[in-house]
Amino acid sequence: MKPSDLLLLAFIALALGGFSPLMVKAEDPYRFFTWTVTYGKISPLGAPQQGILINGQFPGPTIDCVTNDNIVVNVVNQLDEPILITWNGVQQRKNSWQDGVLGTNCPILPNTNWTYKFQAKDQIGSYTYFLSTVLHRAAGGFGALNINQRSVISIPYPAPAGEFTLLAGDWYKASHKGLRRILDYGKNLPLPNGLLINGASSGVTFTGQQGKTYKFRVSNVGIVTSINFRIQGHTLSLIEVEGAHTQQELYESLDVHVGQSVTVLVTLNQAVKDYYVVISSRFTKPVLTATAILRYQGSNTPASLPLPAGPTYQVHWSMKQARTIRLNLTANAARPNPQGSYHYKLIPVARTIILANSPVQINGKLRYAVNGISYIDPETPLKLADYFNISSVFTLNSIKDSPSSGQPATLGTSVISTTLHDFVEIVFQNNEKYVQSWHLDGSSFYAVGYGPGQWNQDMRKRYNMDDAIVRHTVQVYPLSWSAILVSLDNKGMWNLRSAIWTRRYLGQQLYVRVWNDELSPYTENDIPPNALLCGKAKRS
Ligand SMILES: *[C@@H]1O[C@H](CO)[C@@H](O)[C@H](O)[C@H]1NC(C)=O
Ligand SMILES: *[C@@H]1O[C@H](CO)[C@@H](O)[C@H](O)[C@H]1NC(C)=O
Ligand SMILES: *[C@@H]1O[C@H](CO)[C@@H](O)[C@H](O)[C@H]1NC(C)=O
């Protein structure tokens, strides 16, 4: 344990009258859900198409819970394909058993069910969940997961009069199987057909009272497209990004990349009428747009054109904005301690890993590789291979810590081996002309730097080493790099992936194994009694 952790524990113990929260697991409330996943007809862009519904809903039901709640979700798969649900940004402390990706779990087969059980441990903020298998997410099966603060925790802003959840992102008219065929054939997908907010390209209405302030939780649940979010005539006060309270800057509009979430406060300080809520695509030609309506209660006046303009191709604008998103060091996080009490600049970096994405041709087909390896899922989940000591599923450090040029790309199962509590610097080097979005399961990280061109050690001088934002998904601009620092304090097998789903499907992902040799419930939960077994882990 680091001295800073000890201090933190002492502080919490004091704050709670000498009662350590580590002892009070049993009191945290349970929330039970049964979710039936089916196909169903939806018409988000006008024409009917087959969607993936959860309990008949598209988007899926919202989970509203409180920090440390135990969430139990019995997922009934009535599709014709195996599925898994992942909880994007839920850290699953010591519990990668519940992460819901093919590296940690056997899939839930058609006409069977499986029950997830996890805790929203020490987290607060706006998150999402979605089907992680193949391209299911392109047809639905996603929703919001909102974690509210416990009543004893003060938040760094006045309580809003209400809140709205916006699931925003791109959309294709083709079915998820049709999209998959294109990728399997070796081609990339065309531009999406449109954008959606909560399952519609226009008309979804959020109603509030003049003079009051509302919380908007905005997540990009799309497949490939970065978006810009704005509200006609109103400014956005950014309060939280993926579980961390930000310094509350005002924005005309905010970029939200695939897989990311932001939470803003909006004060209804204009005349009583309707206003456009707008999302538009970034870095695409043509620019795609979707709208919703912010209605002041009592309004009889429809929203008026033109739509507020937003940035379209400008990369520099977005990079500048990204640097303004900073952690509020004095605000509480999920626990009653200042977020900045952990001074990351004082911690020596144990290892630097540089990950470069690239489009490659393997067997004549388009794939995406990371440091020359295009990931394929083995039949046996990596986590089960570890647990059952099955040595033939993956080899550690088959992927190098930095890209090497010259060698042809190969298919492989990349696993980076790290030691529990390692403090690691990861540089995402993007030598492509397309914006990237990288997500890490299991831990949030400090997004310390963004810059154009090739990263080198001198770039460290440009890092924000004081109040970088903590998040789970970071964008990497075209022909640019982004750097993160992460404390790997969560033992398990964690997916590090492109949040751009076509790229992940075609191999732009890997796993980070956070490990120590101590077999103990203090460092990692035991395998759940209902764990599904498949591949080489299947008992014969
Ligand atoms: C499947 O659902 C039933 C209830 O309908 C439940 O009792 C059972 O535990 C579930 N199975 C798994 C593996 O979660
Ligand atoms: C930071 O959080 C504190 C609460 O601890 C709050 O009073 C302050 O306004 C916040 N600062 C900014 C810039 O958001
Ligand atoms: C795997 O190997 C470890 C270390 O040798 C051992 O303690 C553990 O019991 C083994 N697990 C299984 C499931 O055989």
XYZ file of C-alpha atoms and ligand atoms in Angstrom:
582
model
C 0.000 0.000 0.000
C 1.294 3.458 -0.891
C 1.571 6.095 1.864
C -1.042 8.148 -0.005
C -3.473 5.227 0.216
C -2.886 4.911 3.939
C -3.595 8.591 4.409
C -6.726 8.212 2.343
C -7.948 5.285 4.438
C -7.236 7.174 7.644
C -9.151 10.128 6.272
C -12.143 8.004 5.326
C -12.084 6.222 8.673
C -12.181 9.615 10.394
C -14.921 10.911 8.127
C -17.076 7.905 8.910
C -16.509 7.987 12.649
C -13.761 5.394 12.703
C -15.804 2.878 10.762
C -13.919 1.579 7.757
C -16.044 1.277 4.608
C -14.049 -1.810 3.673
C -15.992 -3.672 6.372
C -19.518 -2.665 5.441
C -20.014 -4.510 2.181
C -23.153 -6.300 3.294
C -25.166 -3.111 3.827
C -24.913 -1.893 0.262
C -28.314 -2.253 -1.411
C -29.070 -4.653 -4.243
C -30.851 -3.805 -7.481
C -32.205 -6.727 -9.487
C -33.009 -6.715 -13.190
C -34.132 -9.332 -15.684
C -33.331 -8.320 -19.223
C -34.661 -10.228 -22.210
C -32.684 -9.513 -25.372
C -34.685 -9.947 -28.590
C -34.875 -8.761 -32.150
C -37.665 -6.314 -32.910
C -38.787 -3.814 -35.473
C -37.473 -0.261 -35.058
C -37.574 2.720 -37.439
C -34.955 5.189 -36.177
C -34.373 6.721 -39.617
C -37.951 6.386 -40.856
C -37.855 3.021 -42.597
C -38.404 -0.108 -40.505
C -35.378 -2.308 -39.776
C -34.447 -5.095 -37.396
C -33.094 -3.816 -34.086
C -31.876 -5.436 -30.879
C -34.186 -4.669 -27.969
C -33.833 -5.162 -24.234
C -37.204 -5.833 -22.604
C -38.771 -4.502 -25.797
C -36.904 -1.193 -25.571
C -34.559 0.615 -27.936
C -32.352 2.060 -26.524
C -32.291 -0.371 -23.609
C -33.518 0.457 -20.086
C -31.536 2.975 -18.029
C -29.926 1.753 -14.832
C -30.108 4.512 -12.214
C -28.167 3.545 -9.130
C -26.058 4.896 -6.287
C -22.343 4.464 -5.565
C -21.616 0.992 -4.126
C -24.999 -0.463 -5.090
C -24.890 -4.121 -6.039
C -26.304 -4.674 -9.511
C -27.696 -8.078 -10.465
C -28.765 -8.456 -14.096
C -30.158 -11.741 -15.377
C -29.669 -11.564 -19.145
C -31.930 -13.815 -21.215
C -30.586 -14.227 -24.754
C -33.367 -14.677 -27.287
C -31.203 -13.750 -30.284
C -29.888 -16.351 -32.700
C -26.263 -15.547 -31.781
C -24.166 -15.688 -28.585
C -23.958 -12.383 -26.696
C -22.237 -10.604 -23.822
C -22.979 -7.245 -22.203
C -20.124 -5.019 -21.073
C -20.515 -2.175 -18.576
C -18.511 0.603 -20.169
C -16.519 2.377 -17.470
C -17.744 0.290 -14.532
C -14.416 -0.708 -13.052
C -15.380 -4.150 -11.718
C -12.904 -3.886 -8.827
C -11.127 -7.275 -8.440
C -13.854 -8.643 -10.616
C -12.974 -8.913 -14.299
C -15.191 -12.008 -14.121
C -18.127 -9.676 -14.774
C -16.602 -7.498 -17.479
C -18.607 -9.061 -20.295
C -16.055 -9.287 -23.098
C -14.855 -12.449 -24.833
C -11.471 -12.272 -23.071
C -13.122 -12.618 -19.677
C -16.400 -14.452 -20.243
C -17.806 -17.279 -22.324
C -20.690 -15.899 -24.338
C -24.324 -16.393 -23.343
C -25.667 -18.827 -25.924
C -29.006 -18.372 -27.723
C -32.006 -19.387 -25.595
C -29.988 -19.426 -22.391
C -29.537 -16.872 -19.640
C -26.698 -15.717 -17.430
C -26.641 -13.430 -14.411
C -24.132 -10.618 -13.974
C -23.436 -9.522 -10.427
C -21.245 -6.508 -9.763
C -20.885 -3.476 -7.560
C -20.743 0.192 -8.610
C -17.821 0.369 -6.192
C -16.490 3.854 -5.425
C -17.829 5.253 -8.674
C -20.014 8.181 -9.600
C -21.065 9.549 -12.985
C -22.559 8.827 -16.409
C -21.742 5.495 -18.032
C -23.203 3.141 -20.630
C -23.584 -0.564 -21.244
C -23.793 -2.401 -24.554
C -23.552 -5.771 -26.236
C -19.819 -6.328 -26.733
C -20.123 -9.254 -29.134
C -19.498 -8.906 -32.899
C -21.401 -5.880 -34.250
C -24.537 -6.250 -32.113
C -24.098 -2.725 -30.831
C -24.826 -1.444 -34.350
C -28.396 -2.742 -33.953
C -29.130 -1.627 -30.365
C -28.675 -3.452 -27.077
C -27.123 -0.378 -25.476
C -28.293 1.889 -22.688
C -27.299 4.287 -19.929
C -25.893 3.417 -16.528
C -26.063 6.418 -14.210
C -24.340 6.247 -10.838
C -25.452 8.945 -8.395
C -23.597 10.055 -5.297
C -24.420 8.650 -1.894
C -26.384 11.049 0.320
C -23.349 11.622 2.583
C -21.237 12.884 -0.337
C -21.384 16.535 -1.341
C -21.170 17.341 -5.036
C -19.330 20.398 -6.374
C -22.431 21.994 -7.915
C -25.961 22.889 -6.777
C -28.444 20.020 -7.090
C -30.117 20.316 -10.517
C -33.913 20.519 -10.863
C -33.890 17.389 -12.996
C -31.794 15.345 -15.344
C -31.886 14.016 -18.895
C -29.940 11.136 -20.400
C -28.874 11.403 -24.043
C -27.554 8.383 -25.902
C -26.154 9.858 -29.081
C -24.338 8.374 -32.023
C -24.216 7.265 -35.603
C -26.600 4.790 -37.225
C -26.701 2.474 -40.227
C -29.792 1.305 -42.080
C -28.099 -2.036 -42.750
C -28.535 -4.815 -40.192
C -25.671 -5.782 -37.901
C -25.290 -8.988 -39.915
C -25.154 -7.032 -43.170
C -22.491 -4.712 -41.737
C -20.538 -7.687 -40.502
C -20.599 -9.295 -43.943
C -18.975 -6.176 -45.401
C -16.177 -6.317 -42.823
C -15.741 -10.091 -43.143
C -15.471 -9.636 -46.881
C -12.460 -7.402 -46.239
C -13.956 -3.970 -46.840
C -14.514 -0.990 -44.572
C -18.001 0.345 -43.847
C -19.320 3.363 -45.724
C -20.289 6.562 -43.885
C -23.205 5.935 -41.490
C -26.694 6.842 -42.751
C -27.424 9.263 -39.941
C -27.143 10.194 -36.273
C -29.600 9.455 -33.464
C -30.416 10.895 -30.063
C -32.211 8.329 -27.886
C -33.174 6.286 -30.922
C -34.520 9.091 -33.151
C -32.967 11.548 -35.586
C -35.336 14.347 -34.493
C -38.185 15.127 -32.152
C -37.127 13.643 -28.800
C -38.157 16.330 -26.297
C -36.650 17.297 -22.944
C -38.918 19.616 -20.943
C -37.786 21.933 -18.142
C -38.840 25.092 -16.321
C -37.517 28.533 -17.118
C -34.950 29.662 -14.557
C -34.035 26.155 -13.433
C -30.850 24.177 -14.083
C -30.809 20.644 -15.507
C -28.218 17.928 -15.794
C -27.636 16.453 -19.256
C -25.774 13.150 -19.401
C -24.445 12.717 -22.939
C -22.797 9.513 -24.178
C -21.571 8.634 -27.651
C -22.971 5.126 -28.193
C -22.176 5.129 -31.913
C -19.984 2.763 -33.876
C -17.444 4.927 -35.697
C -18.242 8.647 -35.541
C -17.063 11.434 -33.209
C -19.808 13.961 -32.506
C -20.183 17.540 -31.353
C -23.006 18.358 -28.906
C -24.643 21.769 -28.402
C -27.929 23.419 -27.411
C -29.277 26.428 -29.269
C -29.055 29.637 -27.196
C -27.585 27.882 -24.126
C -24.131 27.280 -22.706
C -22.963 23.976 -21.280
C -21.247 23.901 -17.910
C -19.135 20.754 -17.867
C -19.303 19.064 -14.456
C -18.214 15.465 -14.955
C -16.403 13.280 -17.483
C -16.576 9.499 -17.132
C -16.635 9.532 -13.356
C -14.413 12.521 -12.545
C -15.612 15.985 -11.559
C -14.170 18.601 -13.870
C -13.338 22.242 -13.374
C -16.613 23.776 -14.391
C -15.819 25.607 -17.607
C -18.534 26.944 -19.908
C -18.699 25.630 -23.471
C -20.741 26.555 -26.549
C -20.351 22.963 -27.698
C -18.479 19.817 -26.716
C -16.866 17.045 -28.718
C -17.755 13.537 -27.552
C -15.836 10.690 -29.177
C -17.074 7.128 -29.581
C -17.446 5.444 -26.197
C -17.069 8.657 -24.179
C -19.516 10.311 -21.770
C -19.819 13.890 -20.496
C -22.202 15.452 -18.001
C -23.152 19.130 -18.244
C -25.417 21.554 -16.432
C -27.684 23.769 -18.530
C -29.577 26.711 -17.053
C -32.843 27.540 -18.790
C -32.196 31.285 -18.821
C -33.780 32.179 -22.176
C -37.309 33.098 -23.325
C -40.042 30.465 -22.957
C -39.982 28.550 -26.270
C -38.427 25.458 -27.835
C -34.706 25.182 -28.664
C -32.766 22.718 -30.771
C -30.468 20.208 -29.124
C -27.964 19.319 -31.864
C -25.377 16.647 -32.501
C -23.268 16.686 -35.647
C -20.517 14.442 -36.902
C -16.869 15.514 -36.631
C -14.245 14.967 -39.327
C -16.711 13.472 -41.858
C -17.823 14.544 -45.313
C -20.706 15.151 -45.553
C -21.524 16.280 -42.006
C -24.340 14.274 -40.404
C -26.755 15.956 -37.994
C -29.517 14.928 -35.588
C -31.670 17.117 -33.380
C -33.804 16.886 -30.259
C -35.870 19.593 -28.555
C -35.298 21.440 -25.295
C -38.781 22.702 -24.401
C -39.447 25.310 -21.752
C -42.604 24.352 -19.872
C -45.519 26.368 -21.279
C -43.848 26.898 -24.655
C -46.102 27.330 -27.674
C -43.255 28.387 -29.976
C -41.440 25.754 -31.993
C -37.658 25.849 -32.242
C -36.449 28.117 -35.013
C -33.829 27.541 -37.676
C -30.982 27.917 -38.344
C -29.407 25.230 -36.188
C -26.494 26.515 -34.133
C -23.267 25.932 -36.052
C -20.604 23.620 -34.664
C -17.076 22.626 -35.626
C -16.846 20.127 -38.502
C -13.340 19.207 -39.697
C -11.225 21.361 -37.381
C -8.807 19.097 -35.510
C -6.884 21.821 -33.729
C -10.101 23.214 -32.207
C -10.889 19.831 -30.707
C -7.388 19.284 -29.351
C -7.459 22.702 -27.708
C -10.815 21.938 -26.136
C -9.550 18.567 -24.873
C -6.749 20.329 -22.986
C -9.245 22.596 -21.197
C -11.031 19.620 -19.645
C -9.352 19.330 -16.276
C -9.911 17.665 -12.945
C -11.325 19.713 -10.073
C -8.713 18.832 -7.451
C -10.768 20.002 -4.487
C -14.046 18.273 -5.376
C -15.104 14.989 -3.792
C -15.158 11.934 -5.975
C -17.313 8.978 -4.957
C -15.664 9.052 -1.547
C -15.321 12.024 0.769
C -11.806 12.992 -0.199
C -10.500 15.521 -2.689
C -9.904 14.001 -6.110
C -6.460 15.588 -6.236
C -5.236 13.962 -3.004
C -3.425 11.395 -5.157
C -0.519 13.339 -6.682
C 0.239 11.424 -9.813
C 3.194 13.569 -10.747
C 5.124 12.203 -7.761
C 4.772 8.587 -8.831
C 7.603 7.101 -10.869
C 6.533 5.548 -14.153
C 7.390 1.833 -14.105
C 6.995 1.288 -17.813
C 6.216 3.102 -21.058
C 4.124 1.331 -23.671
C 3.689 2.861 -27.121
C 0.782 1.453 -29.103
C 0.466 2.300 -32.790
C -2.667 1.405 -34.745
C -2.483 0.578 -38.432
C -4.694 -0.746 -41.212
C -3.153 -3.912 -42.647
C -3.971 -6.576 -45.203
C -3.906 -10.119 -43.859
C -4.914 -12.961 -46.194
C -6.019 -10.285 -48.637
C -8.474 -8.695 -46.211
C -8.568 -5.435 -44.279
C -7.634 -5.824 -40.614
C -6.450 -3.361 -37.974
C -3.295 -4.075 -36.020
C -1.680 -2.718 -32.853
C 2.118 -2.844 -32.959
C 1.842 -5.288 -35.824
C -0.638 -7.701 -34.223
C -4.280 -7.911 -35.202
C -6.177 -9.425 -32.286
C -8.299 -12.541 -32.572
C -10.371 -13.953 -29.706
C -9.347 -17.477 -28.742
C -12.154 -19.939 -28.061
C -11.169 -20.007 -24.398
C -11.498 -16.681 -22.537
C -8.084 -15.489 -21.343
C -9.382 -15.090 -17.824
C -10.450 -18.739 -17.692
C -7.120 -19.838 -19.178
C -5.405 -18.028 -16.292
C -7.702 -19.502 -13.689
C -7.457 -23.091 -14.914
C -3.736 -22.838 -15.725
C -4.313 -23.630 -19.390
C -1.041 -22.590 -20.978
C -1.875 -22.975 -24.658
C -4.383 -20.117 -25.001
C -2.110 -17.065 -25.012
C 1.500 -16.119 -24.387
C 2.428 -13.117 -22.283
C 4.070 -10.140 -23.931
C 3.553 -11.492 -27.409
C 3.029 -7.815 -28.213
C 6.036 -5.505 -27.926
C 6.110 -2.319 -25.811
C 6.689 -0.204 -28.913
C 5.935 -0.538 -32.607
C 8.614 -2.101 -34.766
C 8.687 -1.320 -38.443
C 9.350 -3.645 -41.297
C 7.703 -6.868 -40.159
C 4.412 -7.851 -41.768
C 1.410 -7.767 -39.470
C 0.078 -11.045 -38.087
C -3.048 -12.300 -36.407
C -2.524 -12.973 -32.709
C -3.831 -12.850 -29.150
C -1.960 -9.952 -27.582
C -1.664 -9.836 -23.813
C 0.479 -7.265 -22.029
C 1.664 -8.602 -18.688
C 1.833 -6.115 -15.819
C 2.261 -6.369 -12.077
C -0.491 -5.268 -9.711
C 0.084 -1.601 -8.712
C 2.383 -0.829 -11.646
C 2.157 2.831 -12.669
C 2.295 2.833 -16.456
C 2.542 5.403 -19.230
C 0.718 4.444 -22.425
C 1.188 6.473 -25.594
C -1.337 5.943 -28.382
C 0.378 6.796 -31.639
C -2.036 7.382 -34.506
C -0.298 7.465 -37.879
C -3.622 7.340 -39.711
C -5.745 10.206 -40.961
C -8.700 9.057 -38.857
C -9.528 10.023 -35.303
C -9.150 7.125 -32.859
C -10.871 6.373 -29.573
C -9.140 4.056 -27.082
C -10.863 2.529 -24.074
C -9.422 0.662 -21.089
C -11.544 -1.607 -18.908
C -10.845 -1.994 -15.189
C -9.161 1.353 -14.460
C -9.589 4.984 -15.261
C -6.485 6.885 -16.351
C -5.066 10.398 -16.427
C -5.298 11.754 -19.978
C -2.129 13.832 -19.639
C -1.330 14.911 -23.181
C -2.420 15.309 -26.778
C -0.137 16.403 -29.584
C 0.413 16.321 -33.326
C 2.957 14.139 -35.124
C 5.218 11.512 -33.592
C 5.522 11.190 -29.835
C 8.989 11.246 -28.304
C 10.259 11.630 -24.762
C 10.439 15.412 -25.058
C 6.642 15.432 -25.327
C 6.514 14.649 -21.608
C 7.363 18.293 -20.940
C 3.972 19.134 -22.432
C 2.013 16.760 -20.206
C -0.472 18.165 -17.748
C 1.012 16.758 -14.524
C -1.259 18.682 -12.147
C -4.920 18.416 -13.038
C -5.309 16.131 -16.067
C -8.794 14.678 -16.357
C -9.369 11.089 -15.271
C -11.392 9.062 -17.760
C -11.826 5.632 -19.369
C -11.801 6.518 -23.076
C -9.375 8.863 -24.826
C -9.428 10.174 -28.369
C -6.329 10.314 -30.540
C -6.440 12.902 -33.289
C -5.481 12.169 -36.905
C -1.681 11.918 -37.351
C -1.260 12.633 -33.627
C -0.603 11.020 -30.263
C -2.363 10.935 -26.886
C -0.648 9.927 -23.653
C -2.181 8.468 -20.501
C -0.870 7.512 -17.066
C -2.579 4.686 -15.263
C -2.192 3.063 -11.890
C -2.939 -0.614 -12.460
C -4.495 -1.260 -9.059
C -7.206 -3.614 -10.249
C -6.135 -7.219 -10.606
C -7.654 -9.000 -13.574
C -7.678 -9.390 -17.339
C -8.661 -6.101 -18.962
C -9.626 -5.244 -22.503
C -7.739 -2.301 -24.034
C -9.635 -1.599 -27.222
C -10.581 0.726 -29.956
C -14.023 2.039 -29.019
C -14.552 2.400 -32.769
C -16.381 -0.853 -33.161
C -15.417 -1.797 -36.703
C -11.761 -1.429 -35.760
C -12.139 -3.509 -32.638
C -13.988 -6.159 -34.616
C -11.106 -6.264 -37.098
C -8.396 -6.610 -34.456
C -7.596 -3.205 -32.911
C -7.629 -4.431 -29.336
C -5.571 -6.369 -26.800
C -5.658 -7.331 -23.143
C -3.731 -6.042 -20.158
C -3.196 -8.715 -17.537
C -2.786 -7.108 -14.111
C -1.345 -9.792 -11.912
C 0.399 -10.877 -8.744
C 0.941 -14.396 -7.526
C -1.054 -14.000 -4.343
C -4.264 -16.016 -4.511
C -6.399 -13.997 -2.142
C -9.886 -12.503 -2.035
C -8.212 -9.258 -0.949
C -6.660 -8.877 -4.384
C -9.207 -10.641 -6.573
C -12.624 -12.259 -6.279
C -12.848 -15.979 -6.855
C -14.462 -17.274 -10.017
C -18.248 -16.786 -9.724
C -20.184 -20.004 -9.047
C -22.269 -19.539 -12.206
C -19.260 -18.942 -14.498
C -19.872 -20.318 -17.967
C -17.155 -22.639 -19.233
C -16.209 -23.005 -22.863
C -13.280 -23.845 -25.117
C -10.459 -25.594 -23.277
C -11.987 -24.630 -19.933
C -15.019 -26.776 -20.566
C -15.177 -29.754 -18.237
C -15.292 -32.888 -20.344
C -31.409 -18.149 -15.385
O -32.632 -17.584 -14.914
C -33.193 -18.260 -13.786
C -34.484 -17.551 -13.409
O -35.296 -17.362 -14.508
C -32.242 -18.200 -12.612
O -32.768 -18.934 -11.535
C -30.897 -18.782 -13.018
O -29.974 -18.591 -11.963
C -30.358 -18.078 -14.273
N -29.124 -18.740 -14.693
C -27.938 -18.163 -14.651
C -26.778 -18.998 -15.113
O -27.747 -17.022 -14.287
C -14.319 22.591 -7.486
O -14.999 21.939 -6.451
C -15.347 22.774 -5.369
C -15.986 21.891 -4.315
O -15.012 21.259 -3.580
C -16.277 23.850 -5.834
O -16.612 24.685 -4.745
C -15.628 24.650 -6.928
O -16.548 25.568 -7.467
C -15.143 23.738 -8.043
N -14.328 24.518 -8.953
C -14.541 24.563 -10.278
C -13.653 25.456 -11.066
O -15.379 23.907 -10.827
C -3.239 -23.088 -10.987
O -1.915 -23.039 -10.534
C -1.742 -22.435 -9.254
C -0.270 -22.270 -8.984
O 0.423 -23.450 -9.310
C -2.472 -23.262 -8.212
O -2.340 -22.684 -6.940
C -3.939 -23.336 -8.599
O -4.648 -24.172 -7.698
C -4.116 -23.872 -10.012
N -5.521 -23.727 -10.369
C -6.262 -24.725 -10.833
C -7.707 -24.393 -11.094
O -5.850 -25.822 -11.066
